[in-house]
């Protein structure tokens, strides 16, 4: 039978129902990236503000499945306050974890570890990574 | 029809737990179609038309006799059957060749929100390029096209009616027997998207009097990379090719050239040879099963399924009155992409998304829908497997807090 | 390279007497390519992109990883590889999308009489539609394109150079490393027809600096119904789609829509999925054989054959200096169509005709030519079988009074 | 080995080398039909003049292989002087013979019987039939 419990962890459902950092801002200090997954209609916009090498804020807005929407919220919580370097390290580790690649287990993923189960659902990896990829794009813009 | 027996014709069913309910996206392929494809590659896998040796003669004969098979199948003439890459390609040829030449500023093109993007967008482009007007048939409250509503938008300015035979989202069958004569009365041509029609019911282009009609191989037990455009001989005759090149030309001068007649002027380059030959075999398979039996079988499955679905609380069916084997629905409060993963866990394949028809998804006022679609190999066991899983899904998503 | 061993990879060679010398029209297909095609149909023969269940995920992964395989193969980026129906379709996309948008009245398009119709005619159409000038590179006495002659026609008005990598009639390789930079100097883009190039030698689109490059699957051990268009990312980015519909669009409104980025905006509808996946396998097969070995082998066969043919009286070779495995010839006084039947009687497959290149046939001042073309599975025994038959043919036609 | 002798009968070679009725005329009493076979470049024009139900003359011109060119010449010789009905009967019999269909062996094909061997060479049937088909077209026009 189904092993859906591995996917829909409590943390995920919590962030899906009560997203943190939701809503975009109109502020030129933020960099914005918009990614779509036309396959299933996921459509997410991420904003980030970096100051003095530190991720000061992340905002998100969009529509999509629970995995997609919650991951934007979780990501915001995990990454805000980190240095850009730390954030990049977490990002890399997280994406490697999702895609069944080797990853550094020493890196503290905090609540993002809840998405470990996604790697068993290849068709959903994109849902869990789209917000993070959009964040990555905003970082590139900041450089 | 004994679908359990039919399943044995499909090697993919060696996986006994597979419950494939996504035939509207692409059907499974029976072994005999694959074998015919293989035979081409393994025994006479050479080019057509150009060769004058025996192997090439065989390939050419089989390729062209497949055209005849398909012509007979839809009651067209040999020269009216053009092999294309698929339905999308076929529908684009109509818009690019016929549309761009015949639609002028101020003319009207009738479409509707049920159309697949491959039927809608080519005409959206023609309308833009030619400053013509795109006119939408209002849908009924059920999301249907009716003759009555069609008449509301039909005018003397109507030049083209681009319309589906069967909707790929809602599964409704369009009343083309009424619509086509009305369109002809005002001098409009009717281009029919029958991608969801031909796999499931007999279509006779002559009695339907369609001007153009398109369908795909991969949705009717045939291979990918092949589709058909039917066009009335008189229309094809005066249409220009869209693509130019080898095999579609009679004589070439440095600055001028003369195209062959239809269908060849629309088939430039090496055609999808193996694919066309295998599609002929798919047609024979469908004919052996018999359209009457297919329709009856799909109807029975659909009716049973909808009746049972309606007993499950927390499920919304968008097309409960549908007359084909397509059911559009959602689990209340659950994004279709979440839902579909649950079904996948039970080895049930179905679609979640906008099904290349964003307008009707928006019309339904949802972000996306789930869709199951039945075909010849589906059994009542499949229906039950789906219904059990659906109940499980509703309960599961509730339990985790959706 | 051991062609006798390679023959064992092709089931068609169960016919031990088969002497297949028509690979320039279409190559034979090795069993492993057919098996990969079969595997798609028998194990996961469903649609790509749109499905969110596991089988569809596998199909999508394999389809897209084939794109990566092909990108690596020609040293392109993933997004620069568009799957098409074949080389003809690919070349038409360049003319219809890039050409129609960028060529204006008075501009010049450089072509030549060696081009295949699929490269020549799309530009003949652009020239007509846009009132541009079609300019022909004069061929040398051997029928070659040289840099020198190219420079004679290159001007500041040149907007496009449509040119072959290897001629399908004469087998000559065009000096593209010299021609492309010269074209770029005047700001022209170069569209390369590599249908006869990619099957036989390494092509690196980056070092070649081609703007567009097209080839077909069925000439390089792959299936029919599939080809590739490479385009530089910057060019593809600003080009409009030719066909519109499902899978190529991001968002659709009633009167407006926004296309996806390349390559998807050029791939509407269900793509040739099985074909694309099988083409990836053909690429792996070619890579395992090694281009160096392939070139060397074809060279050796060609040199031996031409040397022996030259000893036979009554045979005219049109391209004795050719550098690839294509030999164009005729038996004096014998119409090629008569001749080819003789060879067919000896189970030797070859082409007779204008090979979709009427201008060069006319340039040669003949009605048609015979052509043999070598590929990886051809042996010296094949060459000898052909040479023996050629001698027999010359004698036979003389005896009956030609 | 090759059984080419079955194809290149003496009659055929004779008509190929010395075609009868060759050359078109500019005369409105003639009906003209032009057929091409782009595969191999065969390109043939046939003219016929019918009077009082009798095929009075046939002319031909074109390029092509020996089978194609000779068959135009042989056809002219066989059919000129026949009634339209006889000509149609011969035409039908001839085409059936080429395509391995049942045919009425009573019908006198005269020299056209030399093309019997063509049925063994499927790739050449078109060559042997193209002139006859063009003639058939001219008859239709006369009606
Ligand atoms: C040089 C050249 N270009 C283009 C083509 C067209 O390729 P396809 O028929 O696969 O579209 C061919 C093959 O016939 C060719 O030889
Ligand atoms: C109604 C309808 N029209 C057109 C198409 C396009 O067919 P294809 O993707 O084979 O080109 C489809 C299939 O997706 C369809 O369902």
Tab-separated table of N, CA and C and ligand atoms in Angstrom, chain B residues 47 50 246-247 268-271, chain C residues 24-25 85-89 91 114-119 164 166-169 193-196 215-219 226 351 355-356 371, ligand 1:
chain	number	residue	atom	x	y	z
B	47	UNK	N	14.032	3.791	-46.726
B	47	UNK	CA	13.235	4.962	-47.083
B	47	UNK	C	12.155	4.621	-48.121
B	50	UNK	N	11.577	7.165	-52.716
B	50	UNK	CA	12.761	7.523	-53.498
B	50	UNK	C	13.494	6.286	-54.023
B	246	UNK	N	12.243	18.073	-49.744
B	246	UNK	CA	12.275	16.813	-50.463
B	246	UNK	C	10.923	16.139	-50.432
B	247	UNK	N	10.625	15.410	-51.490
B	247	UNK	CA	9.466	14.517	-51.539
B	247	UNK	C	8.125	15.213	-51.684
B	268	UNK	N	6.638	16.904	-46.382
B	268	UNK	CA	8.009	17.051	-46.848
B	268	UNK	C	8.978	16.205	-46.031
B	269	UNK	N	10.036	15.783	-46.713
B	269	UNK	CA	11.077	15.003	-46.039
B	269	UNK	C	10.672	13.557	-45.850
B	270	UNK	N	11.576	12.815	-45.257
B	270	UNK	CA	11.293	11.425	-44.953
B	270	UNK	C	10.161	11.390	-43.938
B	271	UNK	N	9.062	10.733	-44.271
B	271	UNK	CA	7.936	10.734	-43.338
B	271	UNK	C	8.186	9.789	-42.159
C	24	UNK	N	22.742	6.758	-47.328
C	24	UNK	CA	22.554	8.207	-47.424
C	24	UNK	C	21.066	8.549	-47.501
C	25	UNK	N	20.252	7.609	-47.982
C	25	UNK	CA	18.808	7.825	-47.967
C	25	UNK	C	18.263	7.524	-46.580
C	85	UNK	N	10.568	16.584	-36.499
C	85	UNK	CA	10.145	15.378	-37.207
C	85	UNK	C	11.274	14.814	-38.066
C	86	UNK	N	12.234	15.662	-38.391
C	86	UNK	CA	13.337	15.230	-39.234
C	86	UNK	C	14.134	16.452	-39.635
C	87	UNK	N	15.143	16.245	-40.483
C	87	UNK	CA	15.959	17.371	-40.917
C	87	UNK	C	15.123	18.369	-41.714
C	88	UNK	N	14.249	17.881	-42.565
C	88	UNK	CA	13.437	18.778	-43.387
C	88	UNK	C	12.610	19.699	-42.502
C	89	UNK	N	11.959	19.132	-41.527
C	89	UNK	CA	11.152	19.908	-40.592
C	89	UNK	C	12.034	20.944	-39.876
C	91	UNK	N	14.876	22.308	-40.862
C	91	UNK	CA	15.315	23.380	-41.770
C	91	UNK	C	14.166	24.336	-42.075
C	114	UNK	N	24.030	22.581	-54.893
C	114	UNK	CA	24.229	21.282	-54.257
C	114	UNK	C	23.200	20.996	-53.182
C	115	UNK	N	22.474	22.016	-52.745
C	115	UNK	CA	21.594	21.808	-51.593
C	115	UNK	C	20.465	20.815	-51.875
C	116	UNK	N	20.153	20.064	-50.866
C	116	UNK	CA	18.964	19.211	-50.846
C	116	UNK	C	17.749	20.123	-50.902
C	117	UNK	N	16.686	19.656	-51.547
C	117	UNK	CA	15.467	20.486	-51.629
C	117	UNK	C	14.998	20.976	-50.268
C	118	UNK	N	15.237	20.176	-49.247
C	118	UNK	CA	14.744	20.553	-47.918
C	118	UNK	C	15.508	21.740	-47.333
C	119	UNK	N	16.660	22.029	-47.875
C	119	UNK	CA	17.398	23.218	-47.458
C	119	UNK	C	17.165	24.355	-48.463
C	164	UNK	N	25.015	23.146	-46.917
C	164	UNK	CA	25.125	21.779	-46.414
C	164	UNK	C	26.484	21.518	-45.794
C	166	UNK	N	27.615	18.193	-45.747
C	166	UNK	CA	28.061	17.192	-46.712
C	166	UNK	C	26.951	17.054	-47.752
C	167	UNK	N	27.312	17.087	-49.006
C	167	UNK	CA	26.310	16.977	-50.073
C	167	UNK	C	25.807	15.545	-50.178
C	168	UNK	N	24.494	15.386	-50.286
C	168	UNK	CA	23.956	14.029	-50.369
C	168	UNK	C	24.090	13.430	-51.765
C	169	UNK	N	24.406	14.245	-52.765
C	169	UNK	CA	24.588	13.719	-54.120
C	169	UNK	C	26.073	13.487	-54.397
C	193	UNK	N	22.864	22.369	-42.996
C	193	UNK	CA	22.172	21.096	-43.178
C	193	UNK	C	23.203	19.982	-42.996
C	194	UNK	N	23.172	19.378	-41.822
C	194	UNK	CA	24.168	18.349	-41.498
C	194	UNK	C	23.568	16.948	-41.525
C	195	UNK	N	22.497	16.783	-42.311
C	195	UNK	CA	21.839	15.469	-42.374
C	195	UNK	C	22.809	14.385	-42.826
C	196	UNK	N	23.740	14.760	-43.705
C	196	UNK	CA	24.739	13.781	-44.172
C	196	UNK	C	26.061	13.930	-43.418
C	215	UNK	N	19.716	17.840	-38.426
C	215	UNK	CA	19.975	16.477	-38.896
C	215	UNK	C	18.808	15.563	-38.555
C	216	UNK	N	18.845	14.352	-39.146
C	216	UNK	CA	17.745	13.387	-39.038
C	216	UNK	C	18.169	12.157	-38.250
C	217	UNK	N	17.226	11.566	-37.539
C	217	UNK	CA	17.515	10.331	-36.826
C	217	UNK	C	17.708	9.130	-37.734
C	218	UNK	N	16.861	9.020	-38.761
C	218	UNK	CA	16.839	7.781	-39.548
C	218	UNK	C	18.075	7.587	-40.415
C	219	UNK	N	18.891	8.620	-40.561
C	219	UNK	CA	20.137	8.462	-41.326
C	219	UNK	C	21.310	8.128	-40.416
C	226	UNK	N	11.956	11.413	-36.365
C	226	UNK	CA	12.676	12.243	-35.397
C	226	UNK	C	13.882	12.901	-36.063
C	351	UNK	N	20.409	3.932	-54.695
C	351	UNK	CA	19.492	4.937	-55.183
C	351	UNK	C	19.701	5.237	-56.658
C	355	UNK	N	17.738	12.376	-56.198
C	355	UNK	CA	18.128	12.449	-54.799
C	355	UNK	C	17.676	13.741	-54.135
C	356	UNK	N	16.481	14.185	-54.483
C	356	UNK	CA	15.949	15.432	-53.902
C	356	UNK	C	16.923	16.585	-54.077
C	371	UNK	N	23.595	6.193	-57.108
C	371	UNK	CA	24.403	6.569	-55.942
C	371	UNK	C	24.549	5.374	-55.018
E	1	LIG	C1	21.546	16.650	-47.270
E	1	LIG	C2	20.172	16.316	-46.809
E	1	LIG	N1	19.412	17.270	-46.243
E	1	LIG	C3	18.171	17.029	-45.803
E	1	LIG	C4	17.604	15.790	-45.936
E	1	LIG	C5	16.208	15.604	-45.474
E	1	LIG	O1	16.146	14.759	-44.373
E	1	LIG	P1	14.761	14.117	-43.964
E	1	LIG	O2	14.220	13.444	-45.182
E	1	LIG	O3	15.111	13.158	-42.912
E	1	LIG	O4	13.880	15.222	-43.501
E	1	LIG	C6	18.366	14.758	-46.517
E	1	LIG	C7	17.831	13.397	-46.670
E	1	LIG	O5	17.117	13.068	-47.590
E	1	LIG	C8	19.663	15.028	-46.971
E	1	LIG	O6	20.403	14.098	-47.557
